[in-house]
Amino acid sequence: MSSPVNYTLTGNIGVISIDNPPVNALSQAVRQGIMEALNESERDASEALLIICEGRTFIAGADISEFGKPLLDPWLPTVVNQIEASAKPVVAAIHGTALGGGFEVALSAHYRCALPTAKVGFPEVKLGLLPGAGGTQRTPRLAGVQAALDLMTSGAPVSATQAAEVGLVDRIIEGDLLEGALAWSAELLADGAGPRRTAEMTVATHDPAIFDAYRATLAKRARGQIAPQYIVECVEAATRLPLVEGLQVERDRFAELMAGEQSIALRHIFFAERQAAKVDGLPKETPLRPVESVGVIGGGTMGGGIAMSFANAGIPVTLIEINDEALERGLSIVERNYAGSVKRGKLSEDKAAQCRALISGSTDYSSLADADLVIEAVFEDPELKKKIFTKLDDVCKQGAILATNTSYQDVDAIAAVTKRPEDVIGMHFFSPAHIMKLLEVVRGEKTADDVLATCMKLAKRIRKVPVVSGVCYGFIGNRMLQPYGKQSQLLLLEGATPEQVDGAMEEFGMAMGPLRVFDLAGLDVGYKARQALSEEEKGDPASYRVPDLLVEAGRLGQKSGAGFYNYDENRRPTPDPVVQAVIEETAVELGIERREIPDQEIVDRLVGALVDEGRKILDEGIAQRAGDIDVVYVYGYGFPAYRGGPMFFGENA
Ligand code: T1G
């Protein structure tokens, strides 16, 4: 088996070229190959060394698939220390994404150049880890404490230009990277530049209070997570200790995190997310339909957000509304959202204007005649949806994909009103649709393979995380929310208060407890859905009596300023004794005894409800894998990623 590392002498430059598709991960073979190249360079006529990668990217990190297994020599810290120790100047040439261990390799080099399109970063914290090959010690020496902490605790990559501004990249190369890097290496040699070891640098002066400030911010922003706190500790060590001792602190903390539950869970989610994008039994080479123009029916909150998701990916969108007034309202939601993204610094003014320009409005369905994909996003009235699909069947070209954004309706029943059910599919976005990453792709009984494959691929293009679901009431996510919601109601009647239930789940790591979620979604949504059901279909009154009484008392949730909680003008929730009285009276009415309920029981019963329903969903084949369900709950329902999702947690708790 040939080595993924190639070493050649180009003039007086020793070129270490790595070729380990798909992302040049630092597998054992790559680490071994780099060491062999370094050893060879010590014996040859090279005067400088250049580290560069083939393929679409520079090294995107350590090989995550090796984690959790016995670590094979050479260890990455050994490799990076040998690069830094080289007697000949070492240049790293970056394209694509230099991430994690890959960026650490670049930081151990003496000089760094990059294409303007390149990105660098430390995503380790997203895996419950920290940069374990010198990143926590070398980055603050080069870029200062603040930049180092921001990079490592956010896990977000920055552009090569931004990296250059803080001293992490020395030269931006326009044009061909290899050519430019070789020329720059020759220039360095001509200028008499020798090895420039970061290890010999000290961290620039800084306010020592910065560390406690970060600890406090992270305790809120990354509640319950260990890795961010350890990153602060390691960067602080870099300001106090010589590199060798700082590296030891980093090594100890890294090893602890690697063996820890949080990182194991986050690594599960890393691979589960990539697995979820694959459809069992659907050949990789299934042809895809072109999607270069999209129509969205309904300019409400969901429709506007969906339109933005496509426009943000450069795909023109036509937003359809019933009349000009409604269309105006829909387009103004889009305007407001873009203004908000610019204000929060998520988008530049220019980019926002570019995207906005890709969204046009119409009240005429015939403007969708050439659309490649049309997504219906009107409110949950099954008859209205069927009427719309009948119309789409008439106006849309053959081969167009017809999708519904319903969050629980029967996609097969909607498809059945058309003459082309094979072209119908569910694309269930989550609110706000231009921000939430999850996309449930609902495969109907007759949905064609190429339609499914196209939507799965398209999801990545619009920066969504797709998960396939079969057709059932509520698909994966909302179906599991039913028993979860029911359990939350039983806990209230049996003695817990809304703030205790939500508090316990938020302490567990949920972004928001169940009662606050129901208030956010609107208690009237569930109430209206229940009105269409028979007493029998509604099931145990304990699961809905209290929210029904609240709605009938005009407490619809956040939108009416009161639900399970009262809400002030900043939407801050406060408990209301009126609600407590309704709960206690209903418990008496239903003959439910009340008692002290420990927080752990609340967590066990609510997470247990999710896991039980998840198992039924797997048994019925509605979801392909348990990991898919975990991805749904982490990306769509605020389940803590560092617990791996409900199914993983259920298996491992
Ligand atoms: N190790 C192993 N496999 C990896 C990998 C990695 N680091 N990165 C990607 N893959 C696989 C992935 O599973 C998929 O496989 C294929 O490559 C394409 O990935 C000591 C400890 C680079 C931005 O966290 O963020 O270094 O599904 O679909 O959307 O300090 O991959 O095709 O079989 O995601 O174009 C730090 C992780 C590691 C970066 C490309 N590095 N990767 O995105 O492709 S920890 C990371 C990514 C570390 C050191 C520490 C993305 C990407 P398959 P993809 P993409």
XYZ file of C-alpha atoms and ligand atoms in Angstrom:
708
model
C 0.000 0.000 0.000
C 1.601 3.314 -1.092
C 2.058 6.078 1.484
C -0.394 8.982 1.409
C 2.644 11.245 1.849
C 4.985 12.004 -1.018
C 8.374 13.697 -0.578
C 10.162 15.295 -3.536
C 12.991 17.751 -3.923
C 11.952 20.711 -6.133
C 15.118 22.704 -6.656
C 16.380 23.253 -3.131
C 12.931 22.915 -1.550
C 11.827 19.606 -0.008
C 8.116 19.268 -0.772
C 6.052 17.131 1.627
C 2.778 16.484 -0.212
C -0.145 14.779 1.516
C -2.839 12.966 -0.447
C -5.339 11.175 1.856
C -8.871 11.739 0.436
C -11.450 12.907 1.192
C -10.124 15.523 3.658
C -6.409 14.593 4.227
C -7.149 13.523 7.802
C -4.037 12.783 9.903
C -4.339 9.025 9.878
C -1.493 6.874 11.233
C -0.181 6.468 7.670
C -0.116 10.243 7.138
C 1.679 10.842 10.441
C 4.177 8.097 9.599
C 4.673 9.534 6.122
C 5.392 13.038 7.432
C 7.961 11.682 9.910
C 9.713 9.715 7.152
C 9.802 12.804 4.922
C 11.259 14.912 7.748
C 13.921 12.279 8.399
C 14.767 12.139 4.682
C 15.000 15.951 4.499
C 17.644 15.917 7.192
C 19.904 13.938 4.866
C 19.252 15.644 1.485
C 20.215 18.932 -0.149
C 17.001 20.702 0.648
C 17.401 24.146 2.221
C 13.757 24.609 3.164
C 10.652 22.394 3.436
C 7.127 22.931 2.155
C 4.071 21.105 3.518
C 1.158 21.105 1.063
C -1.878 18.901 0.349
C -3.488 17.404 -2.746
C -7.237 17.303 -3.275
C -9.902 19.713 -2.078
C -8.385 20.754 1.233
C -5.359 21.058 3.534
C -5.416 18.657 6.515
C -8.904 18.850 8.089
C -7.761 17.401 11.402
C -6.823 14.236 13.194
C -8.584 11.126 11.866
C -11.696 11.053 14.045
C -12.389 7.445 13.061
C -9.213 6.469 14.985
C -10.513 8.000 18.243
C -11.461 5.641 20.993
C -9.066 3.005 19.609
C -5.509 2.349 20.861
C -3.405 5.252 19.573
C -0.734 4.179 17.067
C 2.719 5.740 16.769
C 3.808 8.260 15.792
C 1.525 10.451 17.932
C 0.586 13.776 16.446
C 2.379 15.850 19.128
C 5.589 14.015 18.196
C 5.074 14.889 14.527
C 4.376 18.578 15.118
C 7.286 18.936 17.563
C 9.612 17.398 14.952
C 8.337 19.816 12.292
C 9.002 22.750 14.607
C 12.441 21.412 15.539
C 13.531 21.191 11.878
C 16.873 22.867 11.251
C 15.547 24.035 7.877
C 12.771 26.621 7.576
C 9.388 24.911 7.101
C 6.555 26.562 5.167
C 2.920 25.353 5.282
C 0.745 26.122 2.248
C -2.981 26.082 3.027
C -6.017 25.669 0.779
C -9.586 24.582 1.638
C -9.866 24.139 5.412
C -6.893 23.707 7.793
C -8.739 22.421 10.860
C -7.804 21.019 14.261
C -4.672 18.881 14.051
C -4.238 20.133 10.499
C -3.996 23.727 11.691
C -1.663 22.559 14.476
C 0.641 21.072 11.826
C 0.610 24.451 10.078
C 1.296 26.280 13.355
C 4.298 24.049 14.044
C 5.734 25.120 10.694
C 7.837 28.303 10.792
C 5.887 30.181 8.089
C 2.324 29.909 6.770
C 0.826 30.978 3.464
C -2.703 30.427 2.188
C -5.068 30.995 -0.704
C -7.532 33.835 -0.025
C -10.369 31.275 -0.118
C -8.785 29.126 2.587
C -10.154 28.832 6.115
C -8.444 27.842 9.355
C -9.895 26.841 12.689
C -10.163 24.622 15.734
C -13.447 22.649 15.641
C -12.287 20.297 18.434
C -14.660 21.870 20.968
C -17.548 20.642 18.762
C -16.218 17.146 19.403
C -15.946 17.769 23.150
C -12.165 18.030 22.807
C -9.477 20.690 22.710
C -6.568 21.151 20.292
C -4.315 18.395 21.570
C -1.187 18.851 19.447
C 0.085 22.188 20.637
C -2.729 24.403 19.408
C -3.556 25.765 22.882
C 0.109 26.724 23.403
C 1.242 27.945 19.978
C -1.881 29.944 18.988
C -1.721 32.457 21.885
C 2.010 32.886 21.260
C 1.300 33.881 17.648
C -2.054 35.638 17.877
C -2.523 36.648 21.494
C -4.885 35.336 24.145
C -8.169 36.821 22.885
C -7.896 35.536 19.311
C -6.791 32.131 20.579
C -9.705 31.839 22.993
C -12.232 32.983 20.379
C -10.997 30.504 17.806
C -10.874 27.531 20.157
C -14.030 28.097 22.227
C -16.244 28.939 19.222
C -14.916 26.109 17.057
C -15.795 28.284 14.046
C -13.251 28.640 11.225
C -11.998 32.051 10.085
C -10.868 33.173 6.636
C -7.179 33.233 5.713
C -7.376 37.021 5.587
C -8.739 37.226 9.137
C -6.061 34.759 10.259
C -3.423 36.945 8.652
C -4.741 39.957 10.562
C -3.955 38.225 13.865
C -0.598 36.774 12.779
C -1.637 33.174 12.154
C -0.984 33.401 8.406
C 1.995 35.306 7.020
C 1.243 35.492 3.292
C -1.864 35.295 1.079
C -1.050 33.585 -2.230
C -3.088 34.527 -5.277
C -3.209 32.009 -8.160
C -1.542 28.576 -8.040
C -0.718 27.648 -4.474
C 2.240 25.327 -5.103
C 3.888 27.792 -7.481
C 3.288 30.706 -5.128
C 4.482 28.807 -2.073
C 7.669 27.615 -3.783
C 8.382 31.185 -4.896
C 7.794 32.524 -1.401
C 10.028 29.801 0.127
C 12.801 30.805 -2.278
C 12.246 34.445 -1.305
C 12.553 33.561 2.404
C 15.804 31.688 1.736
C 17.103 34.591 -0.308
C 16.319 36.891 2.636
C 18.288 34.529 4.890
C 15.171 33.541 6.830
C 15.821 30.566 9.065
C 13.583 28.464 11.294
C 11.211 30.677 13.351
C 9.974 28.487 16.185
C 6.752 29.509 17.877
C 7.933 27.614 20.958
C 10.510 30.342 21.541
C 7.917 33.081 21.495
C 6.076 34.374 24.547
C 2.438 35.368 24.770
C 1.832 39.080 24.298
C 0.774 41.121 27.290
C -2.889 40.705 28.139
C -5.357 41.412 30.935
C -5.235 38.348 33.231
C -8.914 38.917 34.055
C -9.774 37.746 30.542
C -9.706 34.099 31.632
C -12.346 34.415 34.346
C -14.439 36.500 31.973
C -14.340 33.687 29.408
C -15.086 31.070 32.053
C -18.212 32.970 33.083
C -19.402 33.549 29.503
C -18.811 29.915 28.549
C -20.582 28.643 31.660
C -23.699 30.282 30.153
C -23.088 29.856 26.407
C -21.822 26.274 26.669
C -23.751 25.283 29.765
C -22.747 21.847 31.081
C -19.828 21.417 28.681
C -16.335 20.645 30.005
C -14.091 21.162 26.940
C -14.545 24.956 26.670
C -13.475 25.370 30.313
C -10.401 23.195 29.781
C -9.455 25.273 26.723
C -9.392 28.412 28.885
C -7.247 26.584 31.446
C -4.740 25.508 28.765
C -4.466 28.950 27.169
C -3.934 30.438 30.631
C -1.165 27.861 31.183
C 0.482 29.100 27.963
C 0.854 32.540 29.571
C 2.509 31.132 32.688
C 4.502 28.066 31.627
C 7.261 27.302 29.133
C 5.963 25.434 26.084
C 6.997 21.958 27.219
C 5.075 22.263 30.530
C 2.117 23.918 28.820
C 1.979 21.040 26.355
C 1.787 18.627 29.284
C -1.228 20.451 30.754
C -2.822 20.315 27.281
C -2.012 16.609 26.908
C -3.514 15.666 30.291
C -6.726 17.602 29.661
C -6.990 16.256 26.117
C -6.667 12.640 27.274
C -9.324 13.205 29.948
C -11.761 14.690 27.429
C -11.077 12.000 24.815
C -12.123 9.304 27.305
C -15.072 11.362 28.558
C -18.801 10.827 27.892
C -19.279 14.253 26.286
C -16.697 13.721 23.546
C -17.865 10.179 22.873
C -21.406 11.537 22.457
C -20.314 14.419 20.225
C -18.233 12.102 18.027
C -21.335 9.937 17.686
C -23.270 12.964 16.457
C -20.428 13.896 14.037
C -20.682 10.563 12.240
C -24.467 10.189 12.714
C -24.972 13.502 10.896
C -22.917 12.267 7.936
C -24.580 8.870 7.990
C -28.046 10.472 8.045
C -27.323 12.017 4.641
C -27.151 8.504 3.185
C -30.331 6.622 2.221
C -30.134 2.857 2.649
C -30.740 1.055 -0.607
C -30.493 4.219 -2.708
C -27.564 3.756 -5.120
C -24.887 6.503 -4.835
C -25.148 7.084 -8.581
C -28.940 7.731 -8.545
C -29.410 10.541 -11.107
C -30.320 13.929 -9.662
C -32.835 16.376 -11.059
C -31.573 19.927 -11.649
C -32.768 22.503 -9.106
C -31.905 25.996 -10.320
C -35.229 27.716 -9.606
C -37.637 27.303 -6.702
C -41.193 28.331 -5.894
C -42.554 28.721 -2.354
C -46.300 28.792 -1.705
C -47.177 30.901 1.351
C -45.256 33.953 2.550
C -45.768 33.426 6.271
C -42.946 32.922 8.796
C -42.067 29.494 7.392
C -42.424 30.441 3.699
C -40.220 33.507 4.098
C -37.510 31.553 5.929
C -37.581 28.747 3.364
C -37.241 31.245 0.515
C -34.212 32.777 2.260
C -32.551 29.360 2.666
C -32.531 28.908 -1.106
C -31.653 32.511 -1.938
C -28.735 32.334 0.531
C -27.443 29.398 -1.530
C -27.738 31.438 -4.732
C -30.955 29.789 -6.016
C -33.657 32.200 -7.309
C -37.032 31.882 -5.545
C -40.570 32.957 -6.427
C -42.753 33.515 -3.370
C -46.466 33.004 -4.049
C -49.255 34.574 -1.972
C -53.012 34.793 -2.378
C -53.054 38.593 -2.883
C -50.785 41.644 -3.073
C -51.310 42.613 0.561
C -50.314 39.170 1.825
C -47.381 39.142 -0.604
C -46.206 42.523 0.692
C -46.415 41.171 4.236
C -44.431 38.071 3.233
C -41.689 40.031 1.509
C -41.412 42.412 4.439
C -40.762 39.424 6.739
C -37.877 38.527 4.428
C -36.588 42.131 4.480
C -36.756 42.183 8.267
C -34.918 38.877 8.560
C -32.109 40.082 6.278
C -31.836 43.370 8.175
C -31.603 41.344 11.384
C -28.841 39.117 9.967
C -26.856 42.207 8.862
C -27.385 43.836 12.286
C -26.108 40.698 14.056
C -23.092 40.631 11.693
C -24.144 37.286 10.219
C -24.305 38.725 6.699
C -22.671 41.724 5.034
C -24.934 44.435 3.623
C -23.845 43.431 0.077
C -24.428 39.720 0.590
C -27.867 40.413 2.086
C -28.781 42.597 -0.886
C -27.555 39.931 -3.314
C -29.660 37.238 -1.629
C -32.701 39.458 -1.289
C -32.527 40.200 -4.998
C -32.979 36.482 -5.720
C -36.411 36.459 -4.086
C -39.323 37.720 -6.191
C -43.019 37.678 -5.399
C -46.160 36.800 -7.341
C -49.834 36.057 -6.842
C -49.963 34.088 -10.080
C -49.290 30.326 -10.002
C -48.358 30.334 -13.696
C -45.116 32.054 -12.685
C -44.130 28.626 -11.370
C -44.491 26.907 -14.748
C -40.698 26.492 -15.116
C -39.757 26.011 -11.488
C -37.617 22.918 -10.787
C -38.950 22.612 -7.233
C -42.043 24.014 -5.530
C -42.491 23.914 -1.751
C -45.937 24.431 -0.261
C -45.711 26.183 3.128
C -49.249 27.216 4.033
C -50.932 26.586 7.386
C -51.882 23.046 8.404
C -55.249 22.699 6.656
C -55.231 19.356 4.779
C -57.957 20.419 2.313
C -56.141 23.671 1.476
C -52.924 21.736 0.861
C -54.703 19.311 -1.446
C -56.226 22.215 -3.393
C -52.774 23.734 -3.828
C -51.244 20.455 -5.038
C -54.068 20.012 -7.539
C -53.212 23.459 -8.902
C -49.468 22.737 -8.932
C -50.161 19.514 -10.825
C -51.751 21.655 -13.539
C -49.202 24.473 -13.798
C -45.802 22.904 -13.034
C -43.639 21.424 -15.776
C -43.091 17.686 -16.004
C -40.148 16.685 -13.859
C -40.684 19.447 -11.300
C -40.451 18.289 -7.685
C -43.557 19.110 -5.633
C -42.819 19.316 -1.916
C -44.908 20.039 1.160
C -43.549 21.641 4.332
C -46.272 20.056 6.461
C -45.017 19.199 9.929
C -47.278 16.179 10.450
C -49.859 15.700 7.662
C -50.152 12.566 5.477
C -47.832 13.210 2.517
C -49.291 10.239 0.624
C -52.791 11.720 0.857
C -51.461 15.010 -0.524
C -49.586 13.192 -3.324
C -52.695 11.237 -4.230
C -54.511 14.362 -5.504
C -51.873 14.730 -8.233
C -51.257 12.682 -11.398
C -47.562 12.492 -10.437
C -47.304 11.162 -6.846
C -43.769 9.978 -7.677
C -42.738 13.666 -7.859
C -44.209 14.509 -4.434
C -42.124 14.567 -1.255
C -42.160 16.155 2.215
C -39.522 18.795 3.050
C -40.182 19.681 6.690
C -38.228 22.796 7.677
C -37.969 24.017 11.282
C -38.695 27.540 12.479
C -36.959 29.909 11.871
C -36.329 28.119 8.568
C -33.409 30.323 7.466
C -31.558 29.478 10.699
C -32.556 25.986 11.911
C -30.313 23.359 10.314
C -32.606 20.332 10.419
C -34.632 19.215 7.386
C -36.870 16.173 7.663
C -37.139 14.755 4.143
C -40.362 12.732 4.092
C -40.363 9.859 1.648
C -43.889 9.079 0.415
C -44.996 5.617 -0.615
C -44.593 6.583 -4.282
C -41.787 9.140 -4.062
C -39.274 8.392 -6.835
C -35.655 7.578 -5.925
C -34.264 10.474 -7.955
C -36.646 12.889 -6.210
C -35.434 11.662 -2.806
C -31.758 11.686 -3.831
C -32.139 15.199 -5.264
C -33.668 16.575 -2.068
C -31.018 14.930 0.126
C -28.250 16.475 -1.967
C -30.059 19.806 -2.171
C -30.276 19.951 1.622
C -26.488 20.141 1.836
C -26.454 22.881 -0.799
C -28.791 25.030 1.334
C -26.691 24.185 4.438
C -29.290 21.946 6.060
C -28.786 18.621 7.818
C -31.169 16.176 6.091
C -32.793 13.179 7.759
C -35.118 10.807 5.906
C -38.464 9.994 7.482
C -41.266 7.709 6.397
C -44.879 8.885 6.452
C -46.610 8.827 9.834
C -48.366 11.438 12.013
C -45.646 13.948 12.941
C -42.836 12.049 11.112
C -39.867 11.556 13.517
C -39.513 14.723 15.578
C -43.081 15.840 16.182
C -44.276 12.272 16.673
C -41.800 11.823 19.537
C -42.866 15.200 20.940
C -46.387 13.810 21.587
C -45.484 11.335 24.372
C -42.840 13.825 25.607
C -45.572 16.449 25.918
C -47.962 13.991 27.527
C -45.357 13.038 30.136
C -44.757 16.720 30.937
C -48.489 17.144 31.606
C -48.617 14.063 33.858
C -45.633 15.383 35.825
C -47.468 18.699 36.387
C -50.601 16.934 37.624
C -48.587 14.614 39.862
C -46.872 17.473 41.661
C -44.127 19.192 39.648
C -44.449 22.858 38.722
C -43.855 24.160 35.169
C -40.646 25.870 36.279
C -39.441 22.679 37.988
C -40.056 20.560 34.870
C -38.400 23.097 32.577
C -35.601 23.722 35.061
C -34.757 20.020 35.298
C -34.674 19.621 31.502
C -32.608 22.760 30.966
C -30.161 21.588 33.644
C -29.986 18.317 31.708
C -28.942 20.427 28.744
C -32.129 20.936 26.686
C -32.068 24.358 25.034
C -35.570 24.913 26.430
C -37.873 22.931 28.743
C -41.130 21.423 27.345
C -43.599 23.912 28.798
C -41.663 26.900 27.503
C -41.447 25.163 24.095
C -45.238 24.712 24.032
C -45.715 28.363 24.996
C -43.318 29.378 22.159
C -45.089 27.211 19.580
C -48.512 28.410 20.796
C -50.880 26.330 22.948
C -53.678 27.031 20.436
C -51.860 24.994 17.736
C -52.259 21.777 19.738
C -55.730 22.850 20.905
C -57.000 23.313 17.309
C -55.487 19.963 16.280
C -57.254 18.260 19.220
C -60.608 19.827 18.270
C -60.506 17.720 15.087
C -60.055 14.510 17.098
C -62.653 12.285 18.793
C -62.516 11.851 22.598
C -61.005 8.431 21.970
C -58.386 9.772 19.582
C -57.496 12.501 22.086
C -56.564 9.772 24.591
C -55.929 10.336 28.297
C -57.429 13.704 29.345
C -54.524 14.128 31.754
C -52.345 14.748 28.703
C -54.282 17.776 27.435
C -56.827 19.024 29.976
C -54.609 21.749 31.471
C -53.459 23.268 28.128
C -57.097 23.157 26.908
C -58.216 25.097 29.991
C -55.405 27.616 29.537
C -56.352 28.197 25.882
C -60.012 28.557 26.793
C -58.885 31.170 29.331
C -57.130 33.058 26.498
C -53.637 31.934 27.518
C -52.227 30.937 24.097
C -48.568 31.153 25.073
C -45.896 33.759 24.275
C -47.999 35.220 21.458
C -50.735 36.249 23.936
C -48.301 37.157 26.719
C -49.409 34.224 28.858
C -49.485 30.447 28.694
C -47.926 28.153 31.270
C -45.976 31.299 32.228
C -46.590 35.019 32.031
C -44.274 36.840 29.577
C -42.958 40.415 29.868
C -42.155 42.674 26.876
C -38.773 40.918 26.578
C -40.530 37.548 26.457
C -39.052 36.611 29.864
C -41.207 33.905 31.547
C -42.469 34.176 35.140
C -44.561 31.536 36.929
C -48.245 32.390 37.497
C -50.195 31.100 40.549
C -53.328 31.076 38.331
C -51.776 28.305 36.251
C -50.746 26.414 39.370
C -54.345 26.578 40.589
C -55.640 25.190 37.254
C -53.133 22.331 37.503
C -54.081 21.444 41.091
C -57.842 21.652 40.396
C -57.463 19.434 37.320
C -55.484 16.886 39.349
C -58.329 16.710 41.863
C -60.897 16.464 39.044
C -58.977 13.593 37.421
C -58.265 11.940 40.793
C -54.497 12.251 40.453
C -52.556 12.186 43.725
C -49.822 14.815 44.072
C -46.350 14.294 45.591
C -42.768 15.640 45.631
C -41.110 14.684 42.339
C -37.312 14.643 42.190
C -35.651 16.370 39.208
C -33.984 13.114 38.153
C -37.383 11.433 37.799
C -38.510 14.302 35.562
C -35.484 13.816 33.298
C -35.820 10.021 33.284
C -39.499 10.094 32.368
C -39.225 12.778 29.696
C -36.129 11.398 28.005
C -37.583 7.908 28.484
C -40.718 8.997 26.592
C -38.572 10.122 23.673
C -36.541 6.894 23.656
C -39.623 4.631 23.819
C -41.299 6.385 20.901
C -37.981 6.408 19.052
C -37.798 2.652 19.360
C -41.323 2.290 17.900
C -40.316 4.576 15.017
C -37.298 2.343 14.323
C -39.395 -0.835 14.568
C -41.827 0.618 12.015
C -38.971 1.662 9.707
C -40.043 5.315 9.790
C -36.436 6.206 10.622
C -33.491 4.341 9.068
C -31.226 4.341 12.118
C -31.151 5.390 15.751
C -28.448 7.914 14.825
C -30.905 9.640 12.473
C -33.280 10.180 15.396
C -30.425 11.625 17.454
C -29.604 14.053 14.622
C -33.290 15.116 14.438
C -33.422 15.897 18.150
C -30.025 17.622 18.315
C -30.577 19.828 15.245
C -34.334 20.336 15.505
C -35.433 20.122 19.138
C -32.554 21.480 21.208
C -31.461 18.126 22.649
C -27.903 18.580 24.001
C -25.400 17.299 21.416
C -22.952 16.476 24.221
C -25.405 13.815 25.377
C -25.488 12.305 21.875
C -29.244 12.568 21.256
C -32.082 10.637 22.944
C -31.375 7.193 21.451
C -27.640 7.323 22.138
C -28.336 8.612 25.654
C -30.955 5.916 26.186
C -28.457 3.257 25.123
C -25.562 4.574 27.181
C -27.040 6.234 30.275
N -11.530 12.390 10.388
C -12.092 11.340 9.738
N -13.038 11.465 8.740
C -13.378 12.703 8.409
C -12.828 13.854 9.049
C -11.853 13.644 10.080
N -11.272 14.669 10.724
N -13.396 14.947 8.503
C -14.245 14.506 7.558
N -14.246 13.169 7.495
C -15.025 12.320 6.575
C -16.529 12.411 6.821
O -16.939 11.506 7.800
C -17.095 12.067 5.440
O -17.054 10.677 5.302
C -16.062 12.693 4.493
O -14.860 12.840 5.271
C -16.464 14.038 3.970
O -16.809 14.853 5.080
C -5.310 16.620 17.857
C -7.968 16.013 18.149
C -13.625 19.110 6.610
C -15.336 20.850 6.804
O -13.420 18.326 13.440
O -15.749 19.580 9.630
O -7.834 17.350 15.004
O -19.461 10.243 5.179
O -19.224 15.145 4.464
O -19.203 18.791 4.149
O -6.168 18.705 17.949
O -15.770 17.208 7.169
O -18.122 10.466 3.115
O -17.804 8.467 4.626
O -18.181 16.495 6.332
O -17.224 18.946 2.615
C -10.761 18.217 14.036
C -14.181 17.592 10.794
C -10.575 16.793 14.384
C -13.129 18.566 11.094
C -15.564 19.014 5.090
N -11.327 18.340 12.709
N -14.603 17.646 9.412
O -16.937 19.112 5.097
O -17.535 16.911 3.937
S -10.027 16.629 16.033
C -12.643 18.384 12.520
C -15.391 18.635 8.956
C -8.378 17.080 15.999
C -6.299 17.547 17.240
C -7.709 17.137 17.326
C -15.853 18.524 7.536
C -15.050 19.377 6.535
P -18.150 9.945 4.515
P -18.058 15.847 5.004
P -17.791 18.485 3.864
